[in-house]
Short mmCIF file of C-alpha atoms and ligand atoms in Angstrom, two decimals:
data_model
loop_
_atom_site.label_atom_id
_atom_site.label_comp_id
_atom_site.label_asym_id
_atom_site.label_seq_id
_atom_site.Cartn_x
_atom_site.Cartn_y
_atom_site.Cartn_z
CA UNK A 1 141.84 21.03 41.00
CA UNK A 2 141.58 21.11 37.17
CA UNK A 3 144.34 20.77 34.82
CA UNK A 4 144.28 24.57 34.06
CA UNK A 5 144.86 25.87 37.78
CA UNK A 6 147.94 26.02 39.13
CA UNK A 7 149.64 27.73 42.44
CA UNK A 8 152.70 28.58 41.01
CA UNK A 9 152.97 32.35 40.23
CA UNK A 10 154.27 32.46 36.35
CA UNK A 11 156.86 35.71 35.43
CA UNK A 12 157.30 36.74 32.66
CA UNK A 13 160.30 37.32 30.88
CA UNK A 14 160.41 40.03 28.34
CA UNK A 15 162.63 39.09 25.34
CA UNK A 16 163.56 42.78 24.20
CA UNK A 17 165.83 42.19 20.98
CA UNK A 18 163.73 43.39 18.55
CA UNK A 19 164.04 46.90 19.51
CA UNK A 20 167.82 46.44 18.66
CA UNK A 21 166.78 44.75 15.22
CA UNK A 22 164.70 48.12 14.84
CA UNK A 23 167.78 49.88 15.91
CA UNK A 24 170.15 48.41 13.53
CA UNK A 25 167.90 48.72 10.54
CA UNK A 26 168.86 52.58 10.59
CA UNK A 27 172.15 52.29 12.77
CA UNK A 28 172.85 54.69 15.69
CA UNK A 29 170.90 54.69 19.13
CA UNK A 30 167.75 54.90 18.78
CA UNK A 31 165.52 52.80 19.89
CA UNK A 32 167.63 52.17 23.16
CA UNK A 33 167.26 48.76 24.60
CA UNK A 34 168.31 49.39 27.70
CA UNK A 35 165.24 52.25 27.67
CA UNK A 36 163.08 49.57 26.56
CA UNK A 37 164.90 47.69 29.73
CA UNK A 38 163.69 50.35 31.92
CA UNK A 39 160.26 50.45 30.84
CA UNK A 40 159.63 46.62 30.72
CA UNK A 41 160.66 46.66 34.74
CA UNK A 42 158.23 49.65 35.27
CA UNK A 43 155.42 47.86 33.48
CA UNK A 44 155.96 44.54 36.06
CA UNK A 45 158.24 42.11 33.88
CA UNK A 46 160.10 39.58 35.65
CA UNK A 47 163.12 39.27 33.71
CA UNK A 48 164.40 40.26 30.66
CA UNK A 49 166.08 38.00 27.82
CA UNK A 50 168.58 39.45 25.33
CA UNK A 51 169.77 36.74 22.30
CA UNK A 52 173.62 37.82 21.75
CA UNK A 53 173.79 35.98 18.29
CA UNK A 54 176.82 34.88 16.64
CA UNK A 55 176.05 37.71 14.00
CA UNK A 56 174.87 40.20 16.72
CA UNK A 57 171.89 40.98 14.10
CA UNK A 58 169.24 42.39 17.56
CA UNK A 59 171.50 42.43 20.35
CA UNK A 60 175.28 43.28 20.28
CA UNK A 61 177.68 43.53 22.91
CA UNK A 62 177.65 46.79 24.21
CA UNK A 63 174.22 46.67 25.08
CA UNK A 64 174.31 43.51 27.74
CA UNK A 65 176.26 45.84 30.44
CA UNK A 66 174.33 49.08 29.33
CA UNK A 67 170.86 46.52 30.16
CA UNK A 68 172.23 45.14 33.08
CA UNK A 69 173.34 48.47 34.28
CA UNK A 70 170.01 50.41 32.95
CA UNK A 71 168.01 47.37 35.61
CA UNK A 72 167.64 45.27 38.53
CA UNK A 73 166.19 42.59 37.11
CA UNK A 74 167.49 39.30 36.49
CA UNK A 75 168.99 38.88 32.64
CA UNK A 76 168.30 35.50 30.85
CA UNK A 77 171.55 35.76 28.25
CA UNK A 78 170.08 33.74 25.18
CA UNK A 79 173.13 32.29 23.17
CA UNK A 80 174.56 29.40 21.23
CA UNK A 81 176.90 26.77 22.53
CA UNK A 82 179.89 28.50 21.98
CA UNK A 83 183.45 28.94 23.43
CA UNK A 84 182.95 32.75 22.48
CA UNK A 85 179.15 33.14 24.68
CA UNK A 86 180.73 31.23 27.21
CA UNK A 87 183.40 33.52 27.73
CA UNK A 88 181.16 36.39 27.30
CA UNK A 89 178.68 34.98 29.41
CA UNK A 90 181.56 34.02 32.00
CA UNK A 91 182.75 37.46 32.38
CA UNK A 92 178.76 39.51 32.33
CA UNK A 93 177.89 36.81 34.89
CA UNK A 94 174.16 36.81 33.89
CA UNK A 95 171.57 35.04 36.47
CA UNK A 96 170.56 32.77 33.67
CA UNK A 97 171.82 31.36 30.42
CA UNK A 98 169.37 29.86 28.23
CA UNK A 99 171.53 27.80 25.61
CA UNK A 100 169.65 27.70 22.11
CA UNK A 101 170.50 25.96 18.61
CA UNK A 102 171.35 28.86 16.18
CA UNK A 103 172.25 28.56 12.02
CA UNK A 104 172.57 32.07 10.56
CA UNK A 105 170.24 31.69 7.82
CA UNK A 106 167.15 31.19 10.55
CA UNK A 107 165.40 34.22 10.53
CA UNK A 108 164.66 33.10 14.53
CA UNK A 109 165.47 30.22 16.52
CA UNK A 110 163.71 27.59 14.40
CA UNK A 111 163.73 24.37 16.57
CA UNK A 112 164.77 22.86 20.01
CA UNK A 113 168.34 21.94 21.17
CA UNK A 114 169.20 18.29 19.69
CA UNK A 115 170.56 17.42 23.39
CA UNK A 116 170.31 13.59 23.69
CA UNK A 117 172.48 13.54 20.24
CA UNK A 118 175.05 16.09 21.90
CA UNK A 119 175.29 15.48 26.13
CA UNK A 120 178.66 14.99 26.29
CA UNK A 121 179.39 18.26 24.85
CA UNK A 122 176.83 19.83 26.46
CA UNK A 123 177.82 18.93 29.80
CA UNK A 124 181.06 19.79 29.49
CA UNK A 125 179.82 23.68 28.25
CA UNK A 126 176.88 23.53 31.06
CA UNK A 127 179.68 23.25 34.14
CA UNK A 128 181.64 25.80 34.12
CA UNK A 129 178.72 28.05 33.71
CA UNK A 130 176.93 26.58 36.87
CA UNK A 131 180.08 26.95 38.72
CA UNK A 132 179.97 30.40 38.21
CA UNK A 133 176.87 30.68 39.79
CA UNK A 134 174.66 31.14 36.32
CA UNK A 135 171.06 29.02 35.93
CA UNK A 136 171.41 27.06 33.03
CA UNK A 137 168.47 26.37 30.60
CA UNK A 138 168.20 24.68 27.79
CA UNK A 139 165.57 25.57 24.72
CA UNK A 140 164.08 22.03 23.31
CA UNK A 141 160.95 20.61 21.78
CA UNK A 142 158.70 19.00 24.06
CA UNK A 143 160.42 15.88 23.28
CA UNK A 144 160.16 12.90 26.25
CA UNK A 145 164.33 12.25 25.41
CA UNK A 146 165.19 15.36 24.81
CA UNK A 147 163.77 16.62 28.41
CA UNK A 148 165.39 13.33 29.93
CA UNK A 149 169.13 14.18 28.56
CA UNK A 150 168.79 18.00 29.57
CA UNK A 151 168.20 16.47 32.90
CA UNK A 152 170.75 14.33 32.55
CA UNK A 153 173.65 16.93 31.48
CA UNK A 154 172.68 18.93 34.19
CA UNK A 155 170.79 21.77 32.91
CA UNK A 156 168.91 23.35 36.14
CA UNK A 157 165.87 24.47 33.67
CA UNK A 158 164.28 23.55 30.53
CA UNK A 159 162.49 26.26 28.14
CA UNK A 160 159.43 24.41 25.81
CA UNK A 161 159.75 25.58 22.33
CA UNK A 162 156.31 26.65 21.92
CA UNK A 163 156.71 27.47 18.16
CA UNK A 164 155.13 24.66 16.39
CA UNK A 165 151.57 25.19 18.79
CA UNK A 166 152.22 28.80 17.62
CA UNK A 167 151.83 28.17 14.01
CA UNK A 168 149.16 25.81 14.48
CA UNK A 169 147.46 28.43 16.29
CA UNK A 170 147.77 30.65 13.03
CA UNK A 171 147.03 28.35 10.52
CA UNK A 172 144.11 26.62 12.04
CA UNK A 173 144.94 23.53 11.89
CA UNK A 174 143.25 22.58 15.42
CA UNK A 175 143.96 18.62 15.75
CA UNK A 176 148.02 19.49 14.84
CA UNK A 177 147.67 22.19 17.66
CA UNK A 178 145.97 20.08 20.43
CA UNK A 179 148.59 17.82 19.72
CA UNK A 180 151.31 19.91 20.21
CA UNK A 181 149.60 21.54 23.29
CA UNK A 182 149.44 17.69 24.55
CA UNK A 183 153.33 17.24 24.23
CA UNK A 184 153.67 20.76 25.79
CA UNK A 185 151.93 19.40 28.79
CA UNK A 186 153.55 15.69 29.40
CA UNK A 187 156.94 17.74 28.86
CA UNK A 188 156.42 20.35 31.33
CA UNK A 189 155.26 17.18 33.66
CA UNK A 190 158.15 14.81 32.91
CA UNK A 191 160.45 18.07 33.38
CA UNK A 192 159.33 18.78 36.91
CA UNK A 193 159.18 15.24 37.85
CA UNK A 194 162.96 15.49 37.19
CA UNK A 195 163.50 18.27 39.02
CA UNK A 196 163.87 20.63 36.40
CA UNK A 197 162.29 24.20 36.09
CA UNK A 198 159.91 24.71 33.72
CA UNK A 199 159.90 27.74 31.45
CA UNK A 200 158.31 28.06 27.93
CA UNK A 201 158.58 30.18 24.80
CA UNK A 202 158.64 31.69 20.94
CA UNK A 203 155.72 32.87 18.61
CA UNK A 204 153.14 33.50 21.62
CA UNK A 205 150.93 36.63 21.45
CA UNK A 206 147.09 37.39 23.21
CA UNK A 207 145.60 34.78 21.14
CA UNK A 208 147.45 32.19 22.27
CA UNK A 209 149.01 32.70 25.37
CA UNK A 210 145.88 31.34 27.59
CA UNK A 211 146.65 27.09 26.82
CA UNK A 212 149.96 27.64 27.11
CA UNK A 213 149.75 29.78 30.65
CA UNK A 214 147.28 27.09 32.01
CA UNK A 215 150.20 24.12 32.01
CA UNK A 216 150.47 23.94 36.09
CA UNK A 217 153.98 23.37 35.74
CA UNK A 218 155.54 26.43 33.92
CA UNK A 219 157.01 29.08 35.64
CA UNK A 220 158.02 31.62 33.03
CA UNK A 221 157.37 32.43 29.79
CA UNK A 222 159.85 34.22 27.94
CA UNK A 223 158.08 36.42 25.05
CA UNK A 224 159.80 39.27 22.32
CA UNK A 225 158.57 39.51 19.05
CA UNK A 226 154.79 40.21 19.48
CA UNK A 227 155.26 42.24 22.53
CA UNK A 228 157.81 44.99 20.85
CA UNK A 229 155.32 44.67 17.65
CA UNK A 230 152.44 45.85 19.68
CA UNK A 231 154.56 48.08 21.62
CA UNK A 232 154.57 50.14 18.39
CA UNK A 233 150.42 50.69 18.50
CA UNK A 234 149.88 50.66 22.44
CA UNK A 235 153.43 50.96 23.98
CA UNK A 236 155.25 48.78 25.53
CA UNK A 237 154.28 49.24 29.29
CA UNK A 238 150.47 48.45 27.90
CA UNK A 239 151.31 45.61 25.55
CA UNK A 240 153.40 43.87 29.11
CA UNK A 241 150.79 44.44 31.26
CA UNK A 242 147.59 43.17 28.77
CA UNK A 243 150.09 39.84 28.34
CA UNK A 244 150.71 39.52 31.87
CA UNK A 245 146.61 39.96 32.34
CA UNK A 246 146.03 37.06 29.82
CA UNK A 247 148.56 35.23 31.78
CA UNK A 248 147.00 35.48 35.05
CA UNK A 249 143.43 35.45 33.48
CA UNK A 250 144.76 31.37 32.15
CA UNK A 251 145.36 30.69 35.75
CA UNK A 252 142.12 31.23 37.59
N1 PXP B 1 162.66 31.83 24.08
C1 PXP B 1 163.71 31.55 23.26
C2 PXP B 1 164.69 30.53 23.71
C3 PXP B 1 163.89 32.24 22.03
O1 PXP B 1 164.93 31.94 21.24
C4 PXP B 1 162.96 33.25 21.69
C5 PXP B 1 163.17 34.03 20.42
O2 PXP B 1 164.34 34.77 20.49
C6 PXP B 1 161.90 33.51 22.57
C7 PXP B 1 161.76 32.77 23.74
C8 PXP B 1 160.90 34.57 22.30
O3 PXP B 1 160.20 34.29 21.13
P1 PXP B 1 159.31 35.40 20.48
O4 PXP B 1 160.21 36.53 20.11
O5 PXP B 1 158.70 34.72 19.30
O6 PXP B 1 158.29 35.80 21.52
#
């Protein structure tokens, strides 16, 4: 078996903010997320994520129940470490919370969770949100410590921030992105020799999807931005099922 096959199935999980961000730039309804919910389950997503923000720029609060009523699929809740998500989390009862690092001046969620600065904390939030039955991830570099202390707080998943391969991708700088593809992959590794699940994300599109589906040990990716973006020339039922095909095409 080569390094780029892998038994493991990989869903993906459609991050569908960005049709609220289209939304709010006018106000009012339209687009609906929770239409865009709809379709992404017809086209043969796995999951869908929704980022509740401290601002609520994309997603605000009305729309979790209207998305979690609209479909049956699981929701990945996407949120800061905060004693407001938790409640809000505590009470929507998503099936997973993926906790991220958020600063409002980001325009996106620009680097990993600092975890092995912060565990204490961290485990202390993570608890009562695995008693309630939620699976807990946390978003973080592919950093050897930091996948060691999300391990260690007692985070059921991990999500790779695959950002940093992402712009390497775009700006061509190959040796930077092999490198970063490298950490990817002794992450991923280290993570399921833990016992953790492996799921990765942010910045991925056609081009460079295929590396970062061929890791044996991921089983999701979570992907937004470039899938509503080419919803808007193709749709969004095509745009999901030419990623998923790139996906699967990674694996064989
Ligand atoms: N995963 C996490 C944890 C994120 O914060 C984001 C961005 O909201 C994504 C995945 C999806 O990234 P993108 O929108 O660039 O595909």
């Amino acid at each position: 078996m080569t390094q780029s096959m892998s038994d493991a199935p990989l869903r993906l999980g459609v991050n569908i903010d960005h049709v609220a961000t289209v939304r709010n730039a006018r106000g009012g309804r339209d687009p609906d997320p929770a239409r865009a919910a709809m379709i992404a389950q017809q086209a043969g997503a796995d999951g869908l994520t929704v980022h509740l923000r401290e601002d609520r720029r994309h997603i605000v609060d009305a729309d979790l129940p209207a998305i979690m009523k609209a479909v049956s699929l699981p929701i990945n809740l996407e949120m800061a470490a905060t004693e407001e998500m938790r409640r809000i989390a505590l009470g929507l009862r998503p099936h997973a919370v993926c906790i991220v690092p958020e600063r409002r001046e980001e325009r996106t969620t620009e680097g990993g969770l600092e975890v092995a600065r912060d565990d204490k904390r961290l485990r202390e939030f993570i608890a009562p949100l695995r008693e309630a039955g939620a699976r807990v991830s946390l978003f973080i570099a592919p950093d050897e410590a930091q996948v060691e202390a999300a391990a260690r707080v007692g985070a059921q998943v991990i999500e790779l921030h695959t950002g940093s391969y992402c712009l390497h991708c775009a700006d061509g700088d190959d040796s930077a992105r092999d490198e970063e593809l490298r950490r990817l992959f002794s992450a991923a590794a280290l993570g399921k020799d833990l016992g953790l699940e492996v799921h990765a994300g942010h910045g991925l599109n056609f081009e460079n999807v295929g590396p970062i589906a061929a890791i044996p040990e991921l089983v999701e990716l979570n992907i937004g931005h470039f899938l509503i973006g080419e919803a808007i020339f193709v749709g969004l039922e095509a745009a999901i099922r030419e990623m998923r095909r790139h996906m699967m095409l990674a694996r064989m």
